[in-house]
Amino acid sequence: MSETITKEMLELLQEKCSGDKACRVAMNAVTENGLKAAATNGEVRRNTRHSFSVNLKQGAITDQKQSGRCWMFAAMNTFRYEVIKKLNLENFELSQNYILFYDKLEKCNYFLESILETLDEPTEGRLISWLLMAPVNDGGQWDMLSSLVEKYGVVPKYAMPETKSSSATGEMDSVLTLRLREDACRLRKAYAQGMSREELAEKKVAMLEEIYRILCICLGEPPKVFDLEVEDKDGGFIRDIGLTPLAFFEKYVGLNLNDYISLINAPTADKPYHRSYSVKYLGSVKEGRQVRYLNLEIEELKKAAIAQLKDGAPVWFGCDVGKFSAREGGVMDMKLFGLDELLDVKFGMDKAERLEYGESLMTHAMVFMGVNLDEEGKPNRWRVENSWGEKSGEKGYYVMSDEWFDEFMYQVVVNKKYLPESFLKEYEAEPIMLEPWDPMGSLARCR
């Protein structure tokens, strides 16, 4: 058998394609319109309904713009829902820039601490290469967000509004990455030259001073105290003077973040169900909570999410948003693109295989604001609040089919009161530590 593409083989391939009428029709359609446009199933678009038997009302849609802050926006959207409800507001938005500032600061410290913990690892080894690949991405996980909020609180958007660098983080991230890689180089070289751990720790503090300065210049300085002044739906004016960010969260959001845990669905052989997992070198606040997941069957994720929605609370989740989804109309459906028919090629990987071979992973976090249950109480579509502005989806909202949920949903965060005691014990068990490059850590690597 030939190892190369021979002239005879090429002629055979050309003959088969040019003689195939369906291939020529598909070629004309795709070359003129693009692959997805030509493969779009119009019937799916027509049958997608933005109506739900369980439907929570939210403020105006938010926009993360040119940043990878989806996990942050999704969490702030769940928090602002509580503020809007408590104060009877038409709309309210929390400052994502405020959380971004401290997220970057803590991630820089976490990275430098990781470098100090791995000084004896070879620079060319996989671990150091991994740490240096992207020291300060925009992405994150629910537990990382919880640690930030528990330490720094939250503020209204007007108390620390967006800046050019928060809305488009690329330039700032490039500078921080340059600084951190150089800092890592300096620390590792100083260690090789005999500098003590105590002296290296002092050098790290000086490095953080530079990082803090860069963040202030790019994002502004975070407020320590602010005033709450808003008008409710009935025209009443609400004023609360001299709030700290922590006091504001406790008084107006009021969620006990320790009550919320992450459930994942990762049906791969290396991750048995009903076990607790964490990911090595994944975090931000060094002294904060460990990123932890409980791996469960997909139906268990649905049950928990539905219970929380029916109880009047939104659900933060992580998924692979780019698969079988369209911004126009906000559709997430396994039948949206008929690529098999258009290309006459069978695609048949299952969820586990896609995870194992790098075809799918968590890429985006959003919020469930509703679900449609059929006559038997089973879900057939889910209402999704995105953070890509009103022009994406149906005024910012998407409809996710239940079949899509099965295939590309990986994580939901729910209050533990919706879970049986046996699940909580499984979650609290000593976690199995996954490698830093495991797909279950991918959401924290978004840029």
Short mmCIF file of C-alpha atoms in Angstrom, two decimals:
data_model
loop_
_atom_site.label_atom_id
_atom_site.label_comp_id
_atom_site.label_asym_id
_atom_site.label_seq_id
_atom_site.Cartn_x
_atom_site.Cartn_y
_atom_site.Cartn_z
CA MET A 1 0.00 0.00 0.00
CA SER A 2 1.38 3.38 -1.00
CA GLU A 3 2.47 5.78 1.75
CA THR A 4 2.16 8.75 -0.59
CA ILE A 5 -0.56 10.32 -2.71
CA THR A 6 0.36 8.96 -6.13
CA LYS A 7 -0.64 10.38 -9.50
CA GLU A 8 -2.96 7.42 -10.05
CA MET A 9 -4.60 7.90 -6.67
CA LEU A 10 -5.10 11.62 -7.31
CA GLU A 11 -6.69 10.96 -10.69
CA LEU A 12 -9.10 8.48 -9.06
CA LEU A 13 -10.07 11.00 -6.39
CA GLN A 14 -10.63 13.70 -8.99
CA GLU A 15 -12.71 11.39 -11.16
CA LYS A 16 -14.96 10.33 -8.27
CA CYS A 17 -15.59 13.90 -7.15
CA SER A 18 -16.14 15.42 -10.60
CA GLY A 19 -18.50 12.60 -11.53
CA ASP A 20 -20.60 12.99 -8.39
CA LYS A 21 -23.61 15.26 -9.06
CA ALA A 22 -24.33 15.75 -5.34
CA CYS A 23 -20.73 16.76 -4.76
CA ARG A 24 -20.94 19.42 -7.47
CA VAL A 25 -24.21 20.81 -6.08
CA ALA A 26 -22.74 20.94 -2.57
CA MET A 27 -19.55 22.56 -3.90
CA ASN A 28 -21.53 25.33 -5.58
CA ALA A 29 -23.58 25.96 -2.44
CA VAL A 30 -20.61 26.04 -0.06
CA THR A 31 -18.23 28.05 -2.25
CA GLU A 32 -20.90 30.76 -2.64
CA ASN A 33 -22.40 30.77 0.87
CA GLY A 34 -19.99 29.09 3.27
CA LEU A 35 -20.16 25.71 4.96
CA LYS A 36 -22.52 26.44 7.86
CA ALA A 37 -24.88 28.60 5.83
CA ALA A 38 -25.21 25.89 3.21
CA ALA A 39 -25.73 23.20 5.85
CA THR A 40 -28.24 25.12 8.00
CA ASN A 41 -31.49 23.29 8.64
CA GLY A 42 -34.15 25.96 8.19
CA GLU A 43 -36.77 23.79 9.82
CA VAL A 44 -34.86 23.85 13.12
CA ARG A 45 -34.75 27.65 13.05
CA ARG A 46 -38.48 27.85 12.26
CA ASN A 47 -39.41 25.43 15.03
CA THR A 48 -37.25 27.04 17.73
CA ARG A 49 -39.57 28.78 20.20
CA HIS A 50 -38.54 31.30 22.85
CA SER A 51 -41.32 30.28 25.23
CA PHE A 52 -40.87 28.34 28.46
CA SER A 53 -43.06 26.89 31.18
CA VAL A 54 -40.50 28.02 33.79
CA ASN A 55 -39.20 31.50 32.96
CA LEU A 56 -37.30 33.89 35.26
CA LYS A 57 -37.28 37.61 34.53
CA GLN A 58 -33.93 39.37 34.31
CA GLY A 59 -32.54 42.85 33.67
CA ALA A 60 -31.07 44.05 30.37
CA ILE A 61 -28.63 41.73 28.63
CA THR A 62 -24.92 42.24 29.36
CA ASP A 63 -21.92 42.28 27.01
CA GLN A 64 -18.44 40.94 27.80
CA LYS A 65 -17.20 42.41 24.51
CA GLN A 66 -13.65 41.42 23.45
CA SER A 67 -12.79 39.52 26.62
CA GLY A 68 -12.92 35.97 27.95
CA ARG A 69 -14.89 36.94 31.07
CA CYS A 70 -17.93 34.75 30.38
CA TRP A 71 -17.63 32.91 33.71
CA MET A 72 -17.49 36.25 35.50
CA PHE A 73 -20.44 37.76 33.61
CA ALA A 74 -22.49 34.62 34.17
CA ALA A 75 -21.85 34.78 37.92
CA MET A 76 -22.58 38.51 38.09
CA ASN A 77 -25.83 37.84 36.21
CA THR A 78 -26.90 35.33 38.86
CA PHE A 79 -25.98 37.82 41.59
CA ARG A 80 -27.71 40.84 40.04
CA TYR A 81 -30.87 38.79 39.72
CA GLU A 82 -31.00 38.75 43.53
CA VAL A 83 -30.38 42.52 43.75
CA ILE A 84 -33.10 43.28 41.20
CA LYS A 85 -35.56 41.06 43.03
CA LYS A 86 -34.75 42.41 46.51
CA LEU A 87 -34.93 46.08 45.51
CA ASN A 88 -37.76 45.79 42.93
CA LEU A 89 -35.59 47.24 40.15
CA GLU A 90 -36.13 47.36 36.42
CA ASN A 91 -32.46 46.78 35.74
CA PHE A 92 -29.13 46.61 37.57
CA GLU A 93 -25.62 45.56 36.65
CA LEU A 94 -22.64 44.69 38.80
CA SER A 95 -19.09 45.74 37.96
CA GLN A 96 -17.26 43.03 36.08
CA ASN A 97 -14.25 45.34 35.92
CA TYR A 98 -13.97 45.34 39.73
CA ILE A 99 -13.85 41.54 39.87
CA LEU A 100 -11.54 41.46 36.84
CA PHE A 101 -9.00 43.66 38.66
CA TYR A 102 -8.73 41.34 41.63
CA ASP A 103 -8.95 38.23 39.46
CA LYS A 104 -5.89 39.36 37.50
CA LEU A 105 -4.01 40.31 40.66
CA GLU A 106 -4.75 36.99 42.34
CA LYS A 107 -3.98 34.98 39.19
CA CYS A 108 -0.61 36.69 38.91
CA ASN A 109 0.17 35.79 42.52
CA TYR A 110 -1.09 32.22 41.94
CA PHE A 111 1.16 31.88 38.89
CA LEU A 112 4.23 33.18 40.71
CA GLU A 113 3.52 30.86 43.63
CA SER A 114 3.20 27.97 41.17
CA ILE A 115 6.61 28.89 39.76
CA LEU A 116 8.07 28.90 43.28
CA GLU A 117 6.52 25.49 43.94
CA THR A 118 8.06 24.00 40.78
CA LEU A 119 11.60 25.39 40.87
CA ASP A 120 13.10 21.90 40.61
CA GLU A 121 11.08 21.04 37.48
CA PRO A 122 12.94 21.28 34.15
CA THR A 123 12.11 24.37 32.11
CA GLU A 124 11.55 22.23 29.01
CA GLY A 125 9.28 19.80 30.85
CA ARG A 126 5.55 19.63 30.18
CA LEU A 127 4.49 21.20 33.49
CA ILE A 128 6.61 24.35 33.24
CA SER A 129 5.77 24.64 29.54
CA TRP A 130 2.10 24.45 30.49
CA LEU A 131 2.39 27.08 33.22
CA LEU A 132 4.24 29.45 30.89
CA MET A 133 1.85 28.93 27.98
CA ALA A 134 -0.78 31.34 29.32
CA PRO A 135 0.01 32.63 32.82
CA VAL A 136 -2.98 34.98 33.12
CA ASN A 137 -5.94 34.01 30.94
CA ASP A 138 -9.32 35.74 31.23
CA GLY A 139 -11.18 32.49 31.98
CA GLY A 140 -12.08 30.94 35.29
CA GLN A 141 -14.29 28.63 37.28
CA TRP A 142 -17.17 29.07 39.72
CA ASP A 143 -15.04 28.22 42.76
CA MET A 144 -12.44 30.78 41.69
CA LEU A 145 -15.18 33.41 41.41
CA SER A 146 -16.57 32.47 44.80
CA SER A 147 -13.17 32.92 46.42
CA LEU A 148 -12.81 36.35 44.83
CA VAL A 149 -16.23 37.49 46.02
CA GLU A 150 -15.72 36.13 49.53
CA LYS A 151 -12.46 38.10 49.76
CA TYR A 152 -13.29 41.30 47.87
CA GLY A 153 -17.10 41.52 47.56
CA VAL A 154 -18.84 43.15 44.60
CA VAL A 155 -19.81 46.69 43.59
CA PRO A 156 -22.37 48.23 41.20
CA LYS A 157 -21.12 48.83 37.69
CA TYR A 158 -21.22 52.60 38.12
CA ALA A 159 -18.80 52.33 41.07
CA MET A 160 -16.11 50.87 38.79
CA PRO A 161 -17.22 51.08 35.14
CA GLU A 162 -15.67 49.35 32.17
CA THR A 163 -12.45 50.63 30.61
CA LYS A 164 -10.87 50.04 27.22
CA SER A 165 -8.69 47.34 28.75
CA SER A 166 -11.51 45.54 30.57
CA SER A 167 -13.71 45.45 27.46
CA ALA A 168 -10.82 44.35 25.23
CA THR A 169 -8.32 42.55 27.43
CA GLY A 170 -5.84 41.43 24.77
CA GLU A 171 -3.30 44.25 25.11
CA MET A 172 -3.33 44.17 28.91
CA ASP A 173 -3.03 40.39 28.97
CA SER A 174 -0.06 40.54 26.60
CA VAL A 175 1.76 42.96 28.90
CA LEU A 176 0.94 40.91 32.00
CA THR A 177 2.08 37.73 30.24
CA LEU A 178 5.36 39.36 29.25
CA ARG A 179 5.88 40.56 32.83
CA LEU A 180 5.03 37.16 34.36
CA ARG A 181 7.21 35.12 32.01
CA GLU A 182 10.11 37.44 32.72
CA ASP A 183 9.40 37.19 36.46
CA ALA A 184 9.35 33.40 36.20
CA CYS A 185 12.69 33.51 34.40
CA ARG A 186 14.18 35.76 37.09
CA LEU A 187 12.91 33.57 39.94
CA ARG A 188 14.14 30.32 38.41
CA LYS A 189 17.56 31.77 37.55
CA ALA A 190 17.95 33.24 41.04
CA TYR A 191 17.10 29.85 42.55
CA ALA A 192 19.65 28.13 40.30
CA GLN A 193 22.25 30.64 41.52
CA GLY A 194 21.57 29.72 45.15
CA MET A 195 19.05 32.33 46.35
CA SER A 196 17.05 31.09 49.37
CA ARG A 197 13.30 30.48 49.33
CA GLU A 198 12.81 33.40 51.73
CA GLU A 199 14.68 35.77 49.42
CA LEU A 200 12.68 34.52 46.43
CA ALA A 201 9.45 35.18 48.33
CA GLU A 202 10.58 38.78 48.90
CA LYS A 203 11.31 39.15 45.19
CA LYS A 204 7.78 37.94 44.45
CA VAL A 205 6.28 40.72 46.58
CA ALA A 206 8.21 43.32 44.57
CA MET A 207 6.93 41.70 41.38
CA LEU A 208 3.34 42.01 42.61
CA GLU A 209 3.87 45.73 43.20
CA GLU A 210 4.60 46.10 39.49
CA ILE A 211 1.57 43.98 38.59
CA TYR A 212 -0.71 46.11 40.79
CA ARG A 213 0.58 49.27 39.12
CA ILE A 214 -0.12 47.85 35.64
CA LEU A 215 -3.65 46.86 36.66
CA CYS A 216 -4.43 50.30 38.11
CA ILE A 217 -3.25 51.98 34.92
CA CYS A 218 -5.33 49.65 32.73
CA LEU A 219 -8.47 49.15 34.82
CA GLY A 220 -8.55 51.99 37.34
CA GLU A 221 -8.28 51.69 41.11
CA PRO A 222 -10.99 49.63 42.85
CA PRO A 223 -13.26 51.51 45.29
CA LYS A 224 -13.10 50.69 48.98
CA VAL A 225 -16.40 52.41 49.83
CA PHE A 226 -19.30 53.57 47.66
CA ASP A 227 -22.92 54.74 47.86
CA LEU A 228 -25.90 52.81 46.55
CA GLU A 229 -28.39 55.11 44.83
CA VAL A 230 -31.08 53.58 42.60
CA GLU A 231 -34.72 54.10 41.65
CA ASP A 232 -37.12 51.14 41.89
CA LYS A 233 -39.89 50.18 39.48
CA ASP A 234 -42.45 52.26 41.41
CA GLY A 235 -40.39 55.44 41.36
CA GLY A 236 -39.11 55.11 44.90
CA PHE A 237 -35.54 56.21 45.58
CA ILE A 238 -33.17 53.91 47.46
CA ARG A 239 -30.04 55.29 49.10
CA ASP A 240 -27.48 53.44 51.22
CA ILE A 241 -24.37 55.43 52.08
CA GLY A 242 -20.84 54.23 52.77
CA LEU A 243 -21.09 50.58 51.74
CA THR A 244 -18.03 48.37 51.46
CA PRO A 245 -18.00 45.80 48.62
CA LEU A 246 -18.30 42.93 51.11
CA ALA A 247 -21.18 44.62 52.97
CA PHE A 248 -22.99 45.25 49.69
CA PHE A 249 -22.77 41.60 48.67
CA GLU A 250 -23.96 40.37 52.06
CA LYS A 251 -26.86 42.85 52.25
CA TYR A 252 -28.13 42.98 48.67
CA VAL A 253 -27.04 39.71 47.04
CA GLY A 254 -27.19 37.64 50.18
CA LEU A 255 -26.18 34.26 48.78
CA ASN A 256 -24.11 31.88 50.88
CA LEU A 257 -21.59 30.80 48.26
CA ASN A 258 -20.55 27.83 50.39
CA ASP A 259 -23.96 26.34 49.60
CA TYR A 260 -23.23 26.15 45.86
CA ILE A 261 -21.32 23.26 44.29
CA SER A 262 -20.28 22.26 40.78
CA LEU A 263 -21.68 19.19 39.07
CA ILE A 264 -20.02 17.97 35.89
CA ASN A 265 -20.81 15.38 33.25
CA ALA A 266 -17.59 13.86 31.93
CA PRO A 267 -18.40 10.34 30.67
CA THR A 268 -14.80 9.29 30.06
CA ALA A 269 -13.25 6.10 31.44
CA ASP A 270 -10.75 8.03 33.58
CA LYS A 271 -13.50 9.80 35.51
CA PRO A 272 -15.94 7.39 37.20
CA TYR A 273 -19.28 8.89 38.16
CA HIS A 274 -20.05 9.81 41.77
CA ARG A 275 -16.47 10.83 42.48
CA SER A 276 -15.04 14.23 43.41
CA TYR A 277 -12.40 15.84 41.15
CA SER A 278 -10.08 18.82 41.12
CA VAL A 279 -7.44 20.10 38.68
CA LYS A 280 -3.80 20.66 39.56
CA TYR A 281 -2.52 24.24 39.37
CA LEU A 282 -6.00 25.63 38.71
CA GLY A 283 -6.98 28.57 40.86
CA SER A 284 -6.67 32.29 41.57
CA VAL A 285 -7.00 33.20 45.26
CA LYS A 286 -4.19 31.16 46.77
CA GLU A 287 -5.90 30.76 50.13
CA GLY A 288 -9.35 30.39 48.56
CA ARG A 289 -11.46 27.35 47.99
CA GLN A 290 -10.23 24.49 45.87
CA VAL A 291 -11.83 24.07 42.45
CA ARG A 292 -13.92 20.94 42.91
CA TYR A 293 -16.47 19.01 40.85
CA LEU A 294 -18.76 16.05 41.39
CA ASN A 295 -19.07 13.94 38.23
CA LEU A 296 -22.62 12.69 37.68
CA GLU A 297 -24.85 11.26 34.97
CA ILE A 298 -26.31 13.93 32.69
CA GLU A 299 -29.85 13.39 33.98
CA GLU A 300 -28.71 14.31 37.49
CA LEU A 301 -27.44 17.67 36.22
CA LYS A 302 -30.84 18.28 34.63
CA LYS A 303 -32.77 17.36 37.78
CA ALA A 304 -30.73 19.72 39.93
CA ALA A 305 -30.93 22.60 37.42
CA ILE A 306 -34.70 22.20 37.03
CA ALA A 307 -35.22 22.12 40.79
CA GLN A 308 -33.33 25.38 41.23
CA LEU A 309 -35.12 27.09 38.33
CA LYS A 310 -38.54 26.01 39.61
CA ASP A 311 -37.54 27.47 42.98
CA GLY A 312 -36.98 30.85 41.31
CA ALA A 313 -33.18 30.97 41.02
CA PRO A 314 -30.98 31.08 37.88
CA VAL A 315 -28.32 28.44 37.20
CA TRP A 316 -24.70 29.13 36.19
CA PHE A 317 -23.36 26.56 33.70
CA GLY A 318 -20.40 25.71 31.46
CA CYS A 319 -20.66 24.21 27.96
CA ASP A 320 -19.03 23.98 24.52
CA VAL A 321 -20.90 26.90 22.97
CA GLY A 322 -19.42 26.70 19.46
CA LYS A 323 -20.89 23.33 18.55
CA PHE A 324 -24.16 23.21 16.55
CA SER A 325 -25.12 26.74 17.60
CA ALA A 326 -25.90 29.97 15.78
CA ARG A 327 -25.85 33.55 17.00
CA GLU A 328 -28.62 34.48 14.60
CA GLY A 329 -31.82 33.62 16.41
CA GLY A 330 -29.94 32.08 19.33
CA VAL A 331 -30.22 28.37 18.42
CA MET A 332 -28.34 25.50 20.06
CA ASP A 333 -29.57 22.30 18.47
CA MET A 334 -27.96 19.04 17.30
CA LYS A 335 -29.98 19.15 14.06
CA LEU A 336 -29.09 22.76 13.21
CA PHE A 337 -26.42 21.85 10.63
CA GLY A 338 -26.83 18.92 8.26
CA LEU A 339 -23.12 18.45 7.62
CA ASP A 340 -23.44 14.70 7.15
CA GLU A 341 -25.90 15.15 4.29
CA LEU A 342 -24.15 18.13 2.72
CA LEU A 343 -20.69 16.54 2.71
CA ASP A 344 -21.79 12.91 2.47
CA VAL A 345 -19.49 12.19 5.42
CA LYS A 346 -20.58 10.45 8.60
CA PHE A 347 -19.61 12.11 11.90
CA GLY A 348 -20.14 9.73 14.79
CA MET A 349 -17.99 10.48 17.86
CA ASP A 350 -19.82 10.25 21.17
CA LYS A 351 -19.39 12.70 24.06
CA ALA A 352 -16.62 10.72 25.76
CA GLU A 353 -14.67 10.34 22.52
CA ARG A 354 -14.96 14.06 21.78
CA LEU A 355 -13.49 14.85 25.20
CA GLU A 356 -10.69 12.30 24.89
CA TYR A 357 -9.62 13.40 21.41
CA GLY A 358 -9.83 17.16 21.88
CA GLU A 359 -12.93 17.69 19.78
CA SER A 360 -14.92 19.22 22.64
CA LEU A 361 -14.39 20.89 26.01
CA MET A 362 -15.84 23.67 28.14
CA THR A 363 -15.46 26.94 26.25
CA HIS A 364 -18.14 29.26 27.64
CA ALA A 365 -20.23 29.96 30.74
CA MET A 366 -23.80 31.28 30.66
CA VAL A 367 -26.93 31.22 32.80
CA PHE A 368 -30.12 29.19 32.62
CA MET A 369 -33.07 31.52 33.13
CA GLY A 370 -35.78 29.05 32.19
CA VAL A 371 -36.78 25.62 30.96
CA ASN A 372 -39.75 24.22 29.10
CA LEU A 373 -41.21 21.05 30.60
CA ASP A 374 -43.57 18.81 28.61
CA GLU A 375 -46.76 17.19 29.90
CA GLU A 376 -44.72 14.56 31.72
CA GLY A 377 -42.47 17.14 33.37
CA LYS A 378 -39.45 16.38 31.17
CA PRO A 379 -37.34 19.18 29.66
CA ASN A 380 -37.31 19.70 25.91
CA ARG A 381 -35.66 23.14 25.69
CA TRP A 382 -33.75 25.51 27.96
CA ARG A 383 -33.67 29.32 28.10
CA VAL A 384 -30.11 30.69 28.13
CA GLU A 385 -28.98 34.18 29.10
CA ASN A 386 -25.75 34.97 27.28
CA SER A 387 -23.31 37.85 27.75
CA TRP A 388 -22.62 38.78 24.12
CA GLY A 389 -24.94 41.77 23.93
CA GLU A 390 -28.46 42.15 22.51
CA LYS A 391 -27.43 41.61 18.88
CA SER A 392 -26.45 38.01 19.60
CA GLY A 393 -29.27 35.49 19.78
CA GLU A 394 -32.84 36.68 20.34
CA LYS A 395 -32.11 39.97 22.12
CA GLY A 396 -29.26 38.23 23.94
CA TYR A 397 -31.08 34.97 24.74
CA TYR A 398 -30.57 31.51 23.28
CA VAL A 399 -32.69 28.36 23.14
CA MET A 400 -30.85 25.12 23.92
CA SER A 401 -32.49 21.84 22.90
CA ASP A 402 -32.45 19.07 25.48
CA GLU A 403 -30.50 16.86 23.07
CA TRP A 404 -27.82 19.58 22.84
CA PHE A 405 -27.71 19.61 26.64
CA ASP A 406 -26.91 15.89 26.58
CA GLU A 407 -23.98 16.29 24.20
CA PHE A 408 -22.27 19.59 24.98
CA MET A 409 -23.23 20.54 28.54
CA TYR A 410 -20.43 19.87 31.02
CA GLN A 411 -21.14 21.74 34.24
CA VAL A 412 -23.93 23.27 36.33
CA VAL A 413 -23.63 25.03 39.68
CA VAL A 414 -26.52 24.47 42.07
CA ASN A 415 -27.41 24.94 45.70
CA LYS A 416 -26.62 21.76 47.58
CA LYS A 417 -30.15 21.69 49.03
CA TYR A 418 -31.33 20.31 45.68
CA LEU A 419 -29.06 17.27 45.96
CA PRO A 420 -29.44 14.07 48.00
CA GLU A 421 -27.19 13.62 51.02
CA SER A 422 -25.31 10.80 49.27
CA PHE A 423 -24.19 13.21 46.52
CA LEU A 424 -22.95 15.73 49.08
CA LYS A 425 -20.83 13.07 50.76
CA GLU A 426 -19.37 12.12 47.39
CA TYR A 427 -18.59 15.78 46.67
CA GLU A 428 -16.86 16.27 50.04
CA ALA A 429 -14.67 13.19 49.62
CA GLU A 430 -10.98 13.70 48.87
CA PRO A 431 -10.90 14.73 45.20
CA ILE A 432 -9.06 12.90 42.47
CA MET A 433 -6.50 15.36 41.11
CA LEU A 434 -6.63 15.80 37.34
CA GLU A 435 -3.67 16.99 35.30
CA PRO A 436 -3.49 20.73 34.54
CA TRP A 437 -4.31 20.13 30.86
CA ASP A 438 -7.42 18.05 31.54
CA PRO A 439 -10.48 19.30 29.57
CA MET A 440 -12.36 19.85 32.83
CA GLY A 441 -10.07 22.81 33.47
CA SER A 442 -10.51 24.34 30.03
CA LEU A 443 -13.01 27.07 30.96
CA ALA A 444 -10.30 28.74 33.03
CA ARG A 445 -8.08 28.92 29.94
CA CYS A 446 -10.43 31.13 27.87
CA ARG A 447 -8.81 34.26 26.47
#
